[in-house]
XYZ file of N, CA and C in Angstrom:
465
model
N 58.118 129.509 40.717
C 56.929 128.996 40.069
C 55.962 128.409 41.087
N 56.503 127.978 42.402
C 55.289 127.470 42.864
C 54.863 128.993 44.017
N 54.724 129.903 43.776
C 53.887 130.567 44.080
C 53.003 131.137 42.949
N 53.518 131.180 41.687
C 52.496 131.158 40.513
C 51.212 130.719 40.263
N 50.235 131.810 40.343
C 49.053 131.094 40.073
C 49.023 130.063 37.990
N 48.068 129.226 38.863
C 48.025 128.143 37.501
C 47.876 129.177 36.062
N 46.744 129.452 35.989
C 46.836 130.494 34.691
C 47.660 131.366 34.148
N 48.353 132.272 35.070
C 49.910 132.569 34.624
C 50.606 131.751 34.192
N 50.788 130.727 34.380
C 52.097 129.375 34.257
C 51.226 128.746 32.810
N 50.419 128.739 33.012
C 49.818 127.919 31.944
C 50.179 129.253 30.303
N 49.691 130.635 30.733
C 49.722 131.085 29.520
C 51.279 131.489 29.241
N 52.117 131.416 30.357
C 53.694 131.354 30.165
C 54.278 130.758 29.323
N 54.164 128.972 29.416
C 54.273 127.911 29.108
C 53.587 128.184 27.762
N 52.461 128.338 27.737
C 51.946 127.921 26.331
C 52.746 129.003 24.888
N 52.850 130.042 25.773
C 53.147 130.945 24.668
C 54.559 131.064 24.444
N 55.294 130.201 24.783
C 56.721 130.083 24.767
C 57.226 128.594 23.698
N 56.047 128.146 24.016
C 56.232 126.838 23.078
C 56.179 126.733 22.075
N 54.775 127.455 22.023
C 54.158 127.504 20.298
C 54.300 128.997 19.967
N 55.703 129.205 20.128
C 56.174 131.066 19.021
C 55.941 130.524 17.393
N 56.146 131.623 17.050
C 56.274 131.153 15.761
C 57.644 130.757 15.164
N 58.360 129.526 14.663
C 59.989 129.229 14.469
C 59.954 128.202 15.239
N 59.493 128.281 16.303
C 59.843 126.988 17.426
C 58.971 125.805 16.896
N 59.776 124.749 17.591
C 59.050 123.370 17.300
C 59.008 123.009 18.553
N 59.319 123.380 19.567
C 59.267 122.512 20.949
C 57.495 121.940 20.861
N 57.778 120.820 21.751
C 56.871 120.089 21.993
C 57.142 118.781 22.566
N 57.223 119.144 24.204
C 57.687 118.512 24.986
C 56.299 117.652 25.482
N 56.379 116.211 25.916
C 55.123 115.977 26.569
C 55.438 115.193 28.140
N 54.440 114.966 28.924
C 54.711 114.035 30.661
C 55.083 113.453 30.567
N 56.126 112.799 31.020
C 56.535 111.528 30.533
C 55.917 110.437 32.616
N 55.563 111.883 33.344
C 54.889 110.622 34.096
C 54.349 111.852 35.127
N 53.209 111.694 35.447
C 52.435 112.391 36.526
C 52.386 111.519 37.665
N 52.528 112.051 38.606
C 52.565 111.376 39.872
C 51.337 112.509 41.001
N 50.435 111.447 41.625
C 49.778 112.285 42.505
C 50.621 111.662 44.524
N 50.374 112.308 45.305
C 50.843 111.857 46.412
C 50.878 112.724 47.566
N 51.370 112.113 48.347
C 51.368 113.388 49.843
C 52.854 113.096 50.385
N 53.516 113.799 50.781
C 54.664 114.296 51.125
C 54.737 114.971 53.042
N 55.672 113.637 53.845
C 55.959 114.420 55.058
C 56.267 115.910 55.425
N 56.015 116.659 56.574
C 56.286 118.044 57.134
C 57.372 117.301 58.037
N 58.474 117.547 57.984
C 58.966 117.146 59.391
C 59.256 118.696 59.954
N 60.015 118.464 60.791
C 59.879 119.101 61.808
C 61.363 118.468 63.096
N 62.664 119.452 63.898
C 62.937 118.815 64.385
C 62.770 118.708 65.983
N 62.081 117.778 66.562
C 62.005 117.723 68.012
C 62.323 118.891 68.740
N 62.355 119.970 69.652
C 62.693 120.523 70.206
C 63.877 119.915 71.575
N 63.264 118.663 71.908
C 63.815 118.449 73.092
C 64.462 117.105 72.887
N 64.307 117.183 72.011
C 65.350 115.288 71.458
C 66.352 116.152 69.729
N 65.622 116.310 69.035
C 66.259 116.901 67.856
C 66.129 115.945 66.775
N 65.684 115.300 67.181
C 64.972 114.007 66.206
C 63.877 114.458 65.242
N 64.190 114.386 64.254
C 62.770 114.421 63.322
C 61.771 113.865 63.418
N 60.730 114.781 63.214
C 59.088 114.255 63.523
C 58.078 114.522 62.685
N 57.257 113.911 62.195
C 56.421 114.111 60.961
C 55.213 115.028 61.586
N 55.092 115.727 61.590
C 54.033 116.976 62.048
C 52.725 117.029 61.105
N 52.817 116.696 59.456
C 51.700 117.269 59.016
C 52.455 116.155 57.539
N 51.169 116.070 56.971
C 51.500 115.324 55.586
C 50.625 116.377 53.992
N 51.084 117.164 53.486
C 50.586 117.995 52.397
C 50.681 117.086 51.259
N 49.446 117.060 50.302
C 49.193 116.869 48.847
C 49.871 117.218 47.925
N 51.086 116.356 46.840
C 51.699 117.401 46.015
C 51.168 116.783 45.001
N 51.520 117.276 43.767
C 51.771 116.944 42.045
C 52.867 117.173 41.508
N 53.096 115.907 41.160
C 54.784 115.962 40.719
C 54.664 115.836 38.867
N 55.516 116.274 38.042
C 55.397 115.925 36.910
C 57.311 115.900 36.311
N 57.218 114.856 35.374
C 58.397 114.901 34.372
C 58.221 114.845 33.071
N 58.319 116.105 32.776
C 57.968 116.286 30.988
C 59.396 115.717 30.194
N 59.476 115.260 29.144
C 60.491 115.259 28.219
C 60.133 115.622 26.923
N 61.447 115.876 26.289
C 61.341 116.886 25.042
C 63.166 116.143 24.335
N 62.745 116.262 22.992
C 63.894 115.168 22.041
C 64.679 116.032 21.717
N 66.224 115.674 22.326
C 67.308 116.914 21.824
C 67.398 116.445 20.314
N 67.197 117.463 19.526
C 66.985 117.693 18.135
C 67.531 118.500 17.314
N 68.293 119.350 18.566
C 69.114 120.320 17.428
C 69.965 119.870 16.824
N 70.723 120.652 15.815
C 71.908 120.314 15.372
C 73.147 120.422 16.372
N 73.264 120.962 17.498
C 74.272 121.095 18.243
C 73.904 119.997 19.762
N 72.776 119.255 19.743
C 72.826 118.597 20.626
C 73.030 116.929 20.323
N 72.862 116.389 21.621
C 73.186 114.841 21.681
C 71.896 113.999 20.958
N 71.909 113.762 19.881
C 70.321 113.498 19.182
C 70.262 112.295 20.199
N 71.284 111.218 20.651
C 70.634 110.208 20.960
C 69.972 110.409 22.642
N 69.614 111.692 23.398
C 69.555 112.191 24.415
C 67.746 112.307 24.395
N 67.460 112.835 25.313
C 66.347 113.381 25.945
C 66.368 114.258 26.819
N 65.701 115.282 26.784
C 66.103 116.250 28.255
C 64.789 116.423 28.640
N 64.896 117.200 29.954
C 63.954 116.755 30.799
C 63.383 117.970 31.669
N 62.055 118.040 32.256
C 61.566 118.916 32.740
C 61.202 118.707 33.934
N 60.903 118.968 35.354
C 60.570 118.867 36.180
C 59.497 120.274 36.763
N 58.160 119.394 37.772
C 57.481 120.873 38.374
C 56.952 119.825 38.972
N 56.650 120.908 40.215
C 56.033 119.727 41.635
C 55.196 120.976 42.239
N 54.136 121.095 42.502
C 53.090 121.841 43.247
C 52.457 121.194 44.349
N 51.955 122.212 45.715
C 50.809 121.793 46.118
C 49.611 121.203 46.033
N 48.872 120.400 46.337
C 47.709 119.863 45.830
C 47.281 119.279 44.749
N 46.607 119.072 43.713
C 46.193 117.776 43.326
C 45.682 118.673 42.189
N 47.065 119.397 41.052
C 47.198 120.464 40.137
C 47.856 119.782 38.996
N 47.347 119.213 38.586
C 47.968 118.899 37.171
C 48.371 119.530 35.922
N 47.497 120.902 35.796
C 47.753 121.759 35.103
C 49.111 122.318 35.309
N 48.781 122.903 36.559
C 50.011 123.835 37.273
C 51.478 122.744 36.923
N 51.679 121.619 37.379
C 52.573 120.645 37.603
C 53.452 120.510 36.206
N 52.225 120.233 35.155
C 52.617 119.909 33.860
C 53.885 121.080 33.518
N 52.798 122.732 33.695
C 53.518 124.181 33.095
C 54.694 124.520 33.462
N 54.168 123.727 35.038
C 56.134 124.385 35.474
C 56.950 123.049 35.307
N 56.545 121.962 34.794
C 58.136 121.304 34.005
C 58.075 121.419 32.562
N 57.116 122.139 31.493
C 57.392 122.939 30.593
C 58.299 124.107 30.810
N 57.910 124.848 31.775
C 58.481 125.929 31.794
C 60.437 125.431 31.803
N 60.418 124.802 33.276
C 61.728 124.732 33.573
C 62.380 124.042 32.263
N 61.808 123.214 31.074
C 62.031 122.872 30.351
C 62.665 124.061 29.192
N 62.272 124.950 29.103
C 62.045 125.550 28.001
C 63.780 126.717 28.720
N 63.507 127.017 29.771
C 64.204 127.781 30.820
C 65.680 127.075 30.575
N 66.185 125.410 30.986
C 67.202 124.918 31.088
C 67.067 124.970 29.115
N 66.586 124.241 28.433
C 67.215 124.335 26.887
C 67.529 126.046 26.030
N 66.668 126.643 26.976
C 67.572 128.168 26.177
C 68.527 128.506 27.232
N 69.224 128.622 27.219
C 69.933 129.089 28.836
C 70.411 130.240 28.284
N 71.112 130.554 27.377
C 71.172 131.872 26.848
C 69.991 132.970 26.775
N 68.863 132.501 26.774
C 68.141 133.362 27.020
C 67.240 134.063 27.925
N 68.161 135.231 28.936
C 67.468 135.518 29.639
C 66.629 135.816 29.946
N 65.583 136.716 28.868
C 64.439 137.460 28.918
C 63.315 136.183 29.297
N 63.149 135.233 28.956
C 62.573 134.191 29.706
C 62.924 133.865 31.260
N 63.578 133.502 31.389
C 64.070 133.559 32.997
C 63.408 134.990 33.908
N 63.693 135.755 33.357
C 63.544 137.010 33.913
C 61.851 136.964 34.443
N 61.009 136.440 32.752
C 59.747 136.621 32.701
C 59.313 135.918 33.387
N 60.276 134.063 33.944
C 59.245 133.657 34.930
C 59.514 134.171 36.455
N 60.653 134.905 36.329
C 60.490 135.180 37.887
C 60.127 136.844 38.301
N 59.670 137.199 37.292
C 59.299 138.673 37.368
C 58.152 138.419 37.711
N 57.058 138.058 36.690
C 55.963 138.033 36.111
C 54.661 136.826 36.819
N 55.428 135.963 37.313
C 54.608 134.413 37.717
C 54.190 134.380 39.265
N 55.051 135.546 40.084
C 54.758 135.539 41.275
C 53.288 136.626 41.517
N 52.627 135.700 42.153
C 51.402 136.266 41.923
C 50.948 136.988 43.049
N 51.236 136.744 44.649
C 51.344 137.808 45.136
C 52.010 139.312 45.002
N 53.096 139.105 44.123
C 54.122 140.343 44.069
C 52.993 140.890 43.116
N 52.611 140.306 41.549
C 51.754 141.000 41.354
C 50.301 141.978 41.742
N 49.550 140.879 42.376
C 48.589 141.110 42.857
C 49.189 142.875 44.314
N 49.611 142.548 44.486
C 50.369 143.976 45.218
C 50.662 145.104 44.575
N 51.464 145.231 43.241
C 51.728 146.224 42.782
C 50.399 146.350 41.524
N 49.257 145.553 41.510
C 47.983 145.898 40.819
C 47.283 146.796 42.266
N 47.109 146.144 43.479
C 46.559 147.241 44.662
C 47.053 148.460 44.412
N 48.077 148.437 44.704
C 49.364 149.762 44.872
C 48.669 150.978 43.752
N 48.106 150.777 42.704
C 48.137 151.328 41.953
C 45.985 151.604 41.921
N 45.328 151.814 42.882
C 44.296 151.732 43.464
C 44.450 152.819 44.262
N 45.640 153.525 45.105
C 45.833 154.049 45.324
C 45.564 155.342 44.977
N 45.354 156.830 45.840
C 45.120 158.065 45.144
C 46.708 158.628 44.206
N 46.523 158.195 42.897
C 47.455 158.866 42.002
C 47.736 160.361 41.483
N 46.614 160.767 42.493
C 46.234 162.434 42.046
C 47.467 163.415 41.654
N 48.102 162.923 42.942
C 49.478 163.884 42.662
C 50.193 163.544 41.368
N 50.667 162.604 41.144
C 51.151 162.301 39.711
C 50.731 162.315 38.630
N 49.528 162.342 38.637
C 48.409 162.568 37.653
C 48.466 163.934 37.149
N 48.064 164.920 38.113
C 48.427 166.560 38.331
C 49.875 167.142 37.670
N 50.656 166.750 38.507
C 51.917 166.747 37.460
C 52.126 166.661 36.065
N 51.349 165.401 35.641
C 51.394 165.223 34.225
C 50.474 166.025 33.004
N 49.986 166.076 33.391
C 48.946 167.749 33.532
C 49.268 168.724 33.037
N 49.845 169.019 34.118
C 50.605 170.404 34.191
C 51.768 170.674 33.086
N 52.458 169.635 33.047
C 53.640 169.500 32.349
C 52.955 169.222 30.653
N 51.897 168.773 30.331
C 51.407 168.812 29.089
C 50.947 170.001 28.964
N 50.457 170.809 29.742
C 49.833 172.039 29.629
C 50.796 173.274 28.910
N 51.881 173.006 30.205
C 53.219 173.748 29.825
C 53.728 173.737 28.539
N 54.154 172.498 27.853
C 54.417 172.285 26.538
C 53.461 172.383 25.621
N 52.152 172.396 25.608
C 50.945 172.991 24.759
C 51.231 174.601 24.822
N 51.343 175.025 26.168
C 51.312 176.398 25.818
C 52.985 177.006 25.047
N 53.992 176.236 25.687
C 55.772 176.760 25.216
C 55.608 176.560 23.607
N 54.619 175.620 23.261
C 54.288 175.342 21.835
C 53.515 176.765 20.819
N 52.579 176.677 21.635
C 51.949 177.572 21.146
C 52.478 179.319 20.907
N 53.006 179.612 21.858
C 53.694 180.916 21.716
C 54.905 180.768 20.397
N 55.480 179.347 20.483
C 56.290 179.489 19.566
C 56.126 179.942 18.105
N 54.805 179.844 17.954
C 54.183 179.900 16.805
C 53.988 181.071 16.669
């Protein structure tokens, strides 16, 4: 998730929450903004060294165990931490991981955030396909042609 662009995560998240049947409706239970050490270890001592300090967004969503098979007197919990000063992003991915750890049986979610959310992998196989398709295109063609005509004689 944290290579996920925000709008993926956001329409992930949203559309997983509010299906139709579901009641989830988890909310922050605390946003945190802050910056976070790079260390780094010394080359010539081996000592850790703070090299660079990056911007994160941390979030902890909670959501009320409510089922009939859980601990009613419980709470469970979501976590997402991003680069930079993303609150959106932060919120979706401790929805997400939320939604991810309370179905655990269900893979097709899991799958979808790690298929689907990586946005370079996408953005690559959208290029890829920019590409001259001629040849496969041709093929398909041909092969409709074939069965228009194996059709037609049949007649």
């Amino acid at each position: 998730m944290a290579r996920a662009e925000t709008g993926a995560l956001v329409h992930l998240w949203y559309s997983n929450t509010f299906q139709p049947g579901r009641h989830n409706h988890e909310f922050p239970g605390e946003v945190r903004h802050g910056t976070l050490p790079v260390r780094v270890s010394h080359p010539l001592t081996g000592n850790p060294v703070t090299v660079a300090e990056v911007r994160v967004t941390e979030v902890e969503t909670i959501d009320d165990l409510d089922r009939a098979e859980e601990d009613r007197s419980r709470l469970d919990l979501g976590y997402g931490m991003c680069f930079g000063h993303n609150e959106r992003k932060a919120i979706a991915m401790a929805g997400l991981d939320l939604l991810v750890h309370r179905d655990g049986g269900r893979t097709e979610l899991e799958q979808e955030v790690l298929l689907t959310l990586d946005g370079i992998e996408a953005s690559g196989f959208l290029e890829h396909l920019k590409l001259p398709h001629y040849v496969d295109f041709r093929s398909v063609l041909d092969r409709k042609r074939a069965v228009r005509a194996a059709m037609e004689e049949a007649r």
